Amino acid sequence: MIELQNVTFVYPNGILALDNVTLKITDEITIIMGANGSGKTTLLKILACLYKPTRGRVLIDGRDFWVLNKKERLKIRRKIVYIHENPVLFRGTVLENIMYPLIVRDHHVEEARKKALSIVEKLGIKHLINRRRQELSAGEAQLVAFARAIVADPEYILMDEPTNALDSEKREIVENFIIQLVKKRRKFVIATHDRLLAARLSSKIIELSEGKILRISSSNELLAKIKSILFQKDES
Amino acid sequence: MVKKVDRKRILALLILILIMIVSAIIYWKYLTPSVKVLRVSTTTSLYATGLLDFLADEFKKMRPNVVIQFIAVGSGAALKLAEKGDVDMVFVHAPNLEKEYIEEGILINGTIFAYNNFIIVGSVNDPANISNCDPVEAMRRIYETGEAGKALFVSRGDNSGTHQRELLLWRLAELNATGKSWYIETGSGMSETLLVANEKDAYTLTDTGTYLKLKRENKLPNLETLVDEGFVLLNIYSAYIVNPDVHPHVKYDLAMDFLLFVISNEGQELIGSYGVEEFGVPLFYPAKGKENDLYSAWLWFANQP
Amino acid sequence: MVLSSEVLEITIRSLMISSTATILSSSWSIPLSLRLSSSHSKLTNLIVSIFNALIGLPTVIVGLFLYMLLSRTGPLGFLQILYTPIAIILGEAILITPLIVSLAYEVFYKARVEYWEVALTLGADTYQAYRTMLRETLSDVIIIFLIAFSRALGELGVALIVGGNIRGFTRVFTTTIALEIAKGNFEFALTLGLILLIIISTITAIIRILGVRRE
C-alpha cells in the first residue's frame, strides 16, 4: 500500500504543486483527475518515489520511503513503475528498451529477451522490435513505454495520461491489458483527463485542484454524472 | 545495452589512471638515471637568439648524458625561479636585478660570459637628428622632438632587461617620458615593439639580435640603426649558479661544468662566432680578455638606482 | 623546414599532453557533474555557480597557482614534477575542469529530468541510472571532450609557466608559437597556428562523422 501523509511539494523555483495531501492507494485502480497544473504529475511522481516531498511522508507498505537506505529504496522502487505522459525511450532498439528493466534487475540477457518478446506479442507490437525511437509514432512509443514498464511485473503501475496519443484500437489493447493485470492483483494509478476512461476503469476517483484533493468519489458516481449530462443534452 | 554496472570497473579505471600518472613520474624521475638534467632559467630575449641552445648542443657533444633544459621567462622571473630553487643556473643580463640576489646569497659564482650593445633605432628620416650621437644626448633630443610633436618613442614597458636600460637612459638624461603622448608603451616583446616602431616611424631601444633578425627578413623597412656606441649601451650577460647552501638539491658540479665550458676558450669562440654566418656580424662578443673592464661596467650598472 | 621533425615532435607531444589532460580531467569532472546534476540543494547551486565563474579564469593564473604548488619550495615541491609534461597535464586538467563540469552539468541536468527518472522508475540502481544517463548523453559528452581538448591544446599560460617550454621535453604548440613570435619568426608561428587549426578541425570532423553514424 502506498500512503501519503500531509505531503507538500514545492518546486525549486518556488511553485507549490501539492499542498498537504493525505491519501492511501488501496484500490486496484485509482484515477486522478484535475485541470492542467492541478498537481497530477507531481502527485504521481511522489507516489512513484521519484520526487522527495518538501514536507510530509511517503509510506510504502507502512515504511517511510525517504528514511530508508539505498538498498531498501531500490527494492521498493522496483515494485513501482511510472510511465511519463510523453514516453522517454532510450537509445537503441525497441526490444532493447523493453529488456532494460530486466537487465538492470540482473536477469540473463536471453531470459530478458524471451520475456520482452512475449510482452510485445501480447501488445501486438512485435513488428516494432527492431525500430529505434525516432522511427516510432507517438502512439507506438506509448505502447513501447507501457510494455517496458510492465515487463518486470511491478506491483504498482502509475500512468500519466496513458491514452492520449493512442487511437481507439491501441487504447482497447491497453485497457484490456490493465484489466488483465488488475486480475493479477496489480494496482494502477492513472492520471487522466479522459472521463470515459475513468468511468470505465475506476473504482475510485481522486479530483485534484491547485495541489489539493477536491474530493474522492467512485466511478459509479462519475458514470451517473456523465449519464445525467448526456441525458440533459438530449432533452435540450 | 546496459549491463550490470559494477563499481569495481569504475574504481579500476580510476586506479589505472593513477597508476599511469605515478608510473610516468617514476619513469621520468628514476628510470632515466643515466641522463642528468641541468635546469637553467634565462630571459626570453637571450633565449630567442638561439645562443643558449647552440652552446648546450655543443656541450652535449662532450657530455652526451647531460640534458640542459632552458626555461625562458622575463628577467625578473628568471631570477625568481632561482630564488625558489626551481633551477640550477641562471643566464641573465640585468645587473641591477642580479645584484639583489647576489646580496641575498642566492646566486653564486657570477661570471660574465658575453656582451654586446643595445642600439637605438629609428626612422630613416631621423627627425630628432640623433644619428651617431651620444646615447644620453640622443634621448634628450628625442624628448624635445617628441614634445614638439615631431617624433615618437616606443617602449617595451614590460620591466625586461631592455626596458630597464631604457629607463636608465631617461634617468641619466634627467627626463621622464612616462605618460607623454609621444611615448608609447607596448608591454610586449622586442619583436612586437620593433614592429610597432616600424609602423609608426618611431624610435626605440633594442638588442641587436632581434633587430638584425627582423631587419634581415625585411620586416623593418622604415627602421635604421642610429646609435650603437656608448658605454651606457653596453649589454652584459652573466651566468650564475644557485647557491647549494640555500637549495641543497642544486646540481652544483654539473652547473659548474657547463659554466666552465661557456667561459673556456672553445665556448668563448663559439659565442663569438654565433650568428656570423646568418647575419654577417656576430650577435655576441666573448668576454674573454675583457673580464676586468666588463666587471667594472657591471658594477656601475648594478649600482644604478 | 616547416614540417621538420621538430614540428612533428611538438605536434605529437601537444596531442599526447592535451588528450591525457582531457581524459584525466574527465575522470573526476564527469562523475562530479553527474553527482551535481542529481541534487537540487543550495550547495549544489553554489558549486555550479563557482565552476561557471571559474571557466573564465585566465590560464596564467592557473599556471601561476600550480607553479606555487609545484615549485621546489612549494608544498608539492617534493614531487619534482615542475617543468615536466606531467605538470602541464595536471595544470591543463585543472584548467579544463570548470569547463567540463559546467557543460556536462547542463547536459546531465537536462537529461536527468528524462532519462534519470525513467531509469530509476524502471528499476535501475543509482550506478545503473548514471550509466544510462551517460549512454544517452554520450554524443553531447563527446562534444564536451572536444571543446575541453581544444581548450587544453590552445592554452598557453599553464604550458608556459609549469612546463617551461623546454626544447625536446615540454615544448608544445602554443609555447612554440609564443617563442617564435618573440624570435620574430612570424611566418613560422603562423604555420604552427595553421597546423593546430587543421588538427582541431580534423578531429572535430571525424567525431562528427562518427557521431552521425551512431545515431
PDB file of N, CA and C in Angstrom, chain A residues 12 45 48 50-51 70 74 77-78 80-82 84 88-92 96 100-101 103-106 132-134 148-149, chain C residues 40 109 112-129 132 135-140 211 214-215:
ATOM      1  N   PRO A  12      11.818  23.723  -6.885  1.00  0.00           N
ATOM      2  CA  PRO A  12      12.935  24.614  -6.533  1.00  0.00           C
ATOM      3  C   PRO A  12      12.661  26.070  -6.928  1.00  0.00           C
ATOM      4  N   LYS A  45       4.535  11.345  -9.384  1.00  0.00           N
ATOM      5  CA  LYS A  45       5.978  11.179  -9.181  1.00  0.00           C
ATOM      6  C   LYS A  45       6.318  11.018  -7.705  1.00  0.00           C
ATOM      7  N   ALA A  48       5.468   7.525  -6.956  1.00  0.00           N
ATOM      8  CA  ALA A  48       6.468   6.634  -7.548  1.00  0.00           C
ATOM      9  C   ALA A  48       7.809   6.724  -6.821  1.00  0.00           C
ATOM     10  N   LEU A  50       9.822   9.128  -6.868  1.00  0.00           N
ATOM     11  CA  LEU A  50      10.825   9.801  -7.691  1.00  0.00           C
ATOM     12  C   LEU A  50      11.092  11.202  -7.140  1.00  0.00           C
ATOM     13  N   TYR A  51      10.061  11.860  -6.654  1.00  0.00           N
ATOM     14  CA  TYR A  51      10.224  13.161  -6.019  1.00  0.00           C
ATOM     15  C   TYR A  51      10.156  12.976  -4.516  1.00  0.00           C
ATOM     16  N   LYS A  70      19.761   3.018   0.774  1.00  0.00           N
ATOM     17  CA  LYS A  70      19.733   2.870  -0.680  1.00  0.00           C
ATOM     18  C   LYS A  70      19.185   1.527  -1.131  1.00  0.00           C
ATOM     19  N   LEU A  74      15.817   0.898  -3.313  1.00  0.00           N
ATOM     20  CA  LEU A  74      15.846   0.261  -4.628  1.00  0.00           C
ATOM     21  C   LEU A  74      14.805  -0.856  -4.684  1.00  0.00           C
ATOM     22  N   ARG A  77      11.435   0.748  -4.984  1.00  0.00           N
ATOM     23  CA  ARG A  77      11.237   1.377  -6.303  1.00  0.00           C
ATOM     24  C   ARG A  77      10.950   0.337  -7.364  1.00  0.00           C
ATOM     25  N   ARG A  78      11.546  -0.831  -7.208  1.00  0.00           N
ATOM     26  CA  ARG A  78      11.341  -1.868  -8.215  1.00  0.00           C
ATOM     27  C   ARG A  78       9.917  -2.447  -8.175  1.00  0.00           C
ATOM     28  N   ILE A  80       7.400  -0.307  -8.037  1.00  0.00           N
ATOM     29  CA  ILE A  80       6.554   0.756  -8.563  1.00  0.00           C
ATOM     30  C   ILE A  80       7.143   1.239  -9.883  1.00  0.00           C
ATOM     31  N   VAL A  81       6.269   1.430 -10.869  1.00  0.00           N
ATOM     32  CA  VAL A  81       6.783   1.991 -12.112  1.00  0.00           C
ATOM     33  C   VAL A  81       5.914   3.180 -12.513  1.00  0.00           C
ATOM     34  N   TYR A  82       6.590   4.200 -13.061  1.00  0.00           N
ATOM     35  CA  TYR A  82       5.875   5.402 -13.505  1.00  0.00           C
ATOM     36  C   TYR A  82       6.063   5.549 -15.006  1.00  0.00           C
ATOM     37  N   HIS A  84       5.771   8.089 -18.119  1.00  0.00           N
ATOM     38  CA  HIS A  84       5.632   9.514 -18.447  1.00  0.00           C
ATOM     39  C   HIS A  84       4.534   9.748 -19.474  1.00  0.00           C
ATOM     40  N   VAL A  88       9.588   8.481 -22.623  1.00  0.00           N
ATOM     41  CA  VAL A  88      11.016   8.694 -22.862  1.00  0.00           C
ATOM     42  C   VAL A  88      11.631   7.331 -23.150  1.00  0.00           C
ATOM     43  N   LEU A  89      12.024   7.129 -24.393  1.00  0.00           N
ATOM     44  CA  LEU A  89      12.682   5.868 -24.737  1.00  0.00           C
ATOM     45  C   LEU A  89      14.185   6.080 -24.808  1.00  0.00           C
ATOM     46  N   PHE A  90      14.918   5.014 -24.543  1.00  0.00           N
ATOM     47  CA  PHE A  90      16.374   5.102 -24.595  1.00  0.00           C
ATOM     48  C   PHE A  90      16.860   4.885 -26.017  1.00  0.00           C
ATOM     49  N   ARG A  91      18.122   5.257 -26.217  1.00  0.00           N
ATOM     50  CA  ARG A  91      18.854   4.913 -27.425  1.00  0.00           C
ATOM     51  C   ARG A  91      18.789   3.400 -27.629  1.00  0.00           C
ATOM     52  N   GLY A  92      18.827   2.951 -28.842  1.00  0.00           N
ATOM     53  CA  GLY A  92      18.797   1.501 -29.077  1.00  0.00           C
ATOM     54  C   GLY A  92      17.442   1.071 -29.597  1.00  0.00           C
ATOM     55  N   GLU A  96      15.515  -3.667 -27.069  1.00  0.00           N
ATOM     56  CA  GLU A  96      16.498  -3.343 -26.022  1.00  0.00           C
ATOM     57  C   GLU A  96      15.866  -2.492 -24.930  1.00  0.00           C
ATOM     58  N   TYR A 100      15.335  -3.467 -20.843  1.00  0.00           N
ATOM     59  CA  TYR A 100      16.084  -2.691 -19.847  1.00  0.00           C
ATOM     60  C   TYR A 100      15.724  -3.003 -18.392  1.00  0.00           C
ATOM     61  N   PRO A 101      14.409  -2.992 -18.024  1.00  0.00           N
ATOM     62  CA  PRO A 101      14.074  -3.239 -16.613  1.00  0.00           C
ATOM     63  C   PRO A 101      14.539  -4.616 -16.144  1.00  0.00           C
ATOM     64  N   ILE A 103      17.209  -6.297 -17.453  1.00  0.00           N
ATOM     65  CA  ILE A 103      18.675  -6.293 -17.396  1.00  0.00           C
ATOM     66  C   ILE A 103      19.154  -5.635 -16.107  1.00  0.00           C
ATOM     67  N   VAL A 104      18.542  -4.500 -15.742  1.00  0.00           N
ATOM     68  CA  VAL A 104      19.002  -3.847 -14.515  1.00  0.00           C
ATOM     69  C   VAL A 104      18.649  -4.671 -13.276  1.00  0.00           C
ATOM     70  N   ARG A 105      17.695  -5.593 -13.448  1.00  0.00           N
ATOM     71  CA  ARG A 105      17.384  -6.485 -12.323  1.00  0.00           C
ATOM     72  C   ARG A 105      18.211  -7.762 -12.391  1.00  0.00           C
ATOM     73  N   ASP A 106      19.279  -7.693 -13.171  1.00  0.00           N
ATOM     74  CA  ASP A 106      20.237  -8.797 -13.259  1.00  0.00           C
ATOM     75  C   ASP A 106      19.678 -10.068 -13.891  1.00  0.00           C
ATOM     76  N   ARG A 132      14.030   2.054 -33.910  1.00  0.00           N
ATOM     77  CA  ARG A 132      14.607   2.944 -32.903  1.00  0.00           C
ATOM     78  C   ARG A 132      13.611   4.047 -32.595  1.00  0.00           C
ATOM     79  N   ARG A 133      13.888   4.794 -31.533  1.00  0.00           N
ATOM     80  CA  ARG A 133      12.871   5.719 -31.028  1.00  0.00           C
ATOM     81  C   ARG A 133      12.428   6.745 -32.066  1.00  0.00           C
ATOM     82  N   GLN A 134      13.356   7.158 -32.926  1.00  0.00           N
ATOM     83  CA  GLN A 134      12.971   8.198 -33.889  1.00  0.00           C
ATOM     84  C   GLN A 134      12.112   7.632 -35.017  1.00  0.00           C
ATOM     85  N   ARG A 148       7.501  -1.691 -21.691  1.00  0.00           N
ATOM     86  CA  ARG A 148       8.733  -1.627 -20.917  1.00  0.00           C
ATOM     87  C   ARG A 148       8.421  -1.505 -19.419  1.00  0.00           C
ATOM     88  N   ALA A 149       7.355  -0.781 -19.106  1.00  0.00           N
ATOM     89  CA  ALA A 149       7.028  -0.561 -17.698  1.00  0.00           C
ATOM     90  C   ALA A 149       6.560  -1.849 -17.028  1.00  0.00           C
TER      91      ALA A 149
ATOM     92  N   HIS C  40      19.493  18.904  -5.820  1.00  0.00           N
ATOM     93  CA  HIS C  40      18.841  20.204  -6.015  1.00  0.00           C
ATOM     94  C   HIS C  40      19.239  21.214  -4.962  1.00  0.00           C
ATOM     95  N   TYR C 109      21.895  17.733 -16.411  1.00  0.00           N
ATOM     96  CA  TYR C 109      20.732  18.266 -15.719  1.00  0.00           C
ATOM     97  C   TYR C 109      19.484  18.102 -16.578  1.00  0.00           C
ATOM     98  N   ARG C 112      18.667  14.435 -16.870  1.00  0.00           N
ATOM     99  CA  ARG C 112      18.212  13.892 -15.605  1.00  0.00           C
ATOM    100  C   ARG C 112      16.692  13.876 -15.524  1.00  0.00           C
ATOM    101  N   VAL C 113      16.108  14.988 -15.944  1.00  0.00           N
ATOM    102  CA  VAL C 113      14.657  15.091 -15.874  1.00  0.00           C
ATOM    103  C   VAL C 113      14.018  13.928 -16.616  1.00  0.00           C
ATOM    104  N   GLU C 114      14.624  13.564 -17.756  1.00  0.00           N
ATOM    105  CA  GLU C 114      14.035  12.479 -18.535  1.00  0.00           C
ATOM    106  C   GLU C 114      14.647  11.138 -18.158  1.00  0.00           C
ATOM    107  N   TYR C 115      15.891  10.948 -18.591  1.00  0.00           N
ATOM    108  CA  TYR C 115      16.460   9.597 -18.542  1.00  0.00           C
ATOM    109  C   TYR C 115      16.690   9.085 -17.129  1.00  0.00           C
ATOM    110  N   TRP C 116      17.132   9.994 -16.260  1.00  0.00           N
ATOM    111  CA  TRP C 116      17.427   9.590 -14.894  1.00  0.00           C
ATOM    112  C   TRP C 116      16.171   9.022 -14.226  1.00  0.00           C
ATOM    113  N   GLU C 117      15.095   9.795 -14.348  1.00  0.00           N
ATOM    114  CA  GLU C 117      13.841   9.390 -13.732  1.00  0.00           C
ATOM    115  C   GLU C 117      13.341   8.076 -14.308  1.00  0.00           C
ATOM    116  N   VAL C 118      13.429   7.978 -15.648  1.00  0.00           N
ATOM    117  CA  VAL C 118      12.947   6.764 -16.302  1.00  0.00           C
ATOM    118  C   VAL C 118      13.768   5.565 -15.839  1.00  0.00           C
ATOM    119  N   ALA C 119      15.090   5.747 -15.792  1.00  0.00           N
ATOM    120  CA  ALA C 119      15.951   4.638 -15.382  1.00  0.00           C
ATOM    121  C   ALA C 119      15.593   4.192 -13.964  1.00  0.00           C
ATOM    122  N   LEU C 120      15.419   5.168 -13.071  1.00  0.00           N
ATOM    123  CA  LEU C 120      15.124   4.825 -11.681  1.00  0.00           C
ATOM    124  C   LEU C 120      13.793   4.081 -11.577  1.00  0.00           C
ATOM    125  N   THR C 121      12.780   4.611 -12.252  1.00  0.00           N
ATOM    126  CA  THR C 121      11.461   4.009 -12.110  1.00  0.00           C
ATOM    127  C   THR C 121      11.404   2.639 -12.779  1.00  0.00           C
ATOM    128  N   LEU C 122      12.321   2.417 -13.734  1.00  0.00           N
ATOM    129  CA  LEU C 122      12.355   1.098 -14.374  1.00  0.00           C
ATOM    130  C   LEU C 122      13.204   0.122 -13.572  1.00  0.00           C
ATOM    131  N   GLY C 123      13.689   0.591 -12.412  1.00  0.00           N
ATOM    132  CA  GLY C 123      14.342  -0.354 -11.519  1.00  0.00           C
ATOM    133  C   GLY C 123      15.858  -0.288 -11.480  1.00  0.00           C
ATOM    134  N   ALA C 124      16.412   0.730 -12.110  1.00  0.00           N
ATOM    135  CA  ALA C 124      17.871   0.842 -12.086  1.00  0.00           C
ATOM    136  C   ALA C 124      18.331   1.329 -10.722  1.00  0.00           C
ATOM    137  N   ASP C 125      19.499   0.862 -10.266  1.00  0.00           N
ATOM    138  CA  ASP C 125      20.067   1.461  -9.062  1.00  0.00           C
ATOM    139  C   ASP C 125      20.831   2.709  -9.475  1.00  0.00           C
ATOM    140  N   THR C 126      21.357   3.419  -8.500  1.00  0.00           N
ATOM    141  CA  THR C 126      21.965   4.712  -8.793  1.00  0.00           C
ATOM    142  C   THR C 126      23.047   4.600  -9.871  1.00  0.00           C
ATOM    143  N   TYR C 127      23.906   3.589  -9.743  1.00  0.00           N
ATOM    144  CA  TYR C 127      25.007   3.459 -10.710  1.00  0.00           C
ATOM    145  C   TYR C 127      24.503   3.127 -12.096  1.00  0.00           C
ATOM    146  N   GLN C 128      23.496   2.235 -12.140  1.00  0.00           N
ATOM    147  CA  GLN C 128      22.925   1.897 -13.447  1.00  0.00           C
ATOM    148  C   GLN C 128      22.277   3.124 -14.076  1.00  0.00           C
ATOM    149  N   ALA C 129      21.623   3.928 -13.230  1.00  0.00           N
ATOM    150  CA  ALA C 129      20.965   5.136 -13.743  1.00  0.00           C
ATOM    151  C   ALA C 129      22.011   6.114 -14.280  1.00  0.00           C
ATOM    152  N   THR C 132      23.143   4.802 -17.579  1.00  0.00           N
ATOM    153  CA  THR C 132      22.150   5.029 -18.625  1.00  0.00           C
ATOM    154  C   THR C 132      22.200   6.474 -19.099  1.00  0.00           C
ATOM    155  N   ARG C 135      25.140   7.070 -21.241  1.00  0.00           N
ATOM    156  CA  ARG C 135      24.943   6.469 -22.552  1.00  0.00           C
ATOM    157  C   ARG C 135      24.067   7.359 -23.431  1.00  0.00           C
ATOM    158  N   GLU C 136      23.006   7.875 -22.808  1.00  0.00           N
ATOM    159  CA  GLU C 136      22.072   8.706 -23.561  1.00  0.00           C
ATOM    160  C   GLU C 136      22.689  10.043 -23.956  1.00  0.00           C
ATOM    161  N   THR C 137      23.624  10.520 -23.146  1.00  0.00           N
ATOM    162  CA  THR C 137      24.192  11.839 -23.415  1.00  0.00           C
ATOM    163  C   THR C 137      25.568  11.743 -24.065  1.00  0.00           C
ATOM    164  N   LEU C 138      25.918  10.526 -24.503  1.00  0.00           N
ATOM    165  CA  LEU C 138      27.279  10.292 -24.980  1.00  0.00           C
ATOM    166  C   LEU C 138      27.714  11.275 -26.060  1.00  0.00           C
ATOM    167  N   SER C 139      26.826  11.531 -27.027  1.00  0.00           N
ATOM    168  CA  SER C 139      27.259  12.398 -28.124  1.00  0.00           C
ATOM    169  C   SER C 139      27.538  13.807 -27.609  1.00  0.00           C
ATOM    170  N   ASP C 140      26.730  14.254 -26.643  1.00  0.00           N
ATOM    171  CA  ASP C 140      26.992  15.572 -26.049  1.00  0.00           C
ATOM    172  C   ASP C 140      28.292  15.554 -25.263  1.00  0.00           C
ATOM    173  N   GLY C 211      29.724  10.403 -34.962  1.00  0.00           N
ATOM    174  CA  GLY C 211      28.515  10.680 -34.195  1.00  0.00           C
ATOM    175  C   GLY C 211      27.265  10.510 -35.038  1.00  0.00           C
ATOM    176  N   ARG C 214      26.438   6.879 -35.576  1.00  0.00           N
ATOM    177  CA  ARG C 214      25.949   6.143 -34.415  1.00  0.00           C
ATOM    178  C   ARG C 214      24.446   6.299 -34.256  1.00  0.00           C
ATOM    179  N   GLU C 215      23.944   7.470 -34.557  1.00  0.00           N
ATOM    180  CA  GLU C 215      22.512   7.705 -34.277  1.00  0.00           C
ATOM    181  C   GLU C 215      21.616   6.971 -35.246  1.00  0.00           C
TER     182      GLU C 215
END
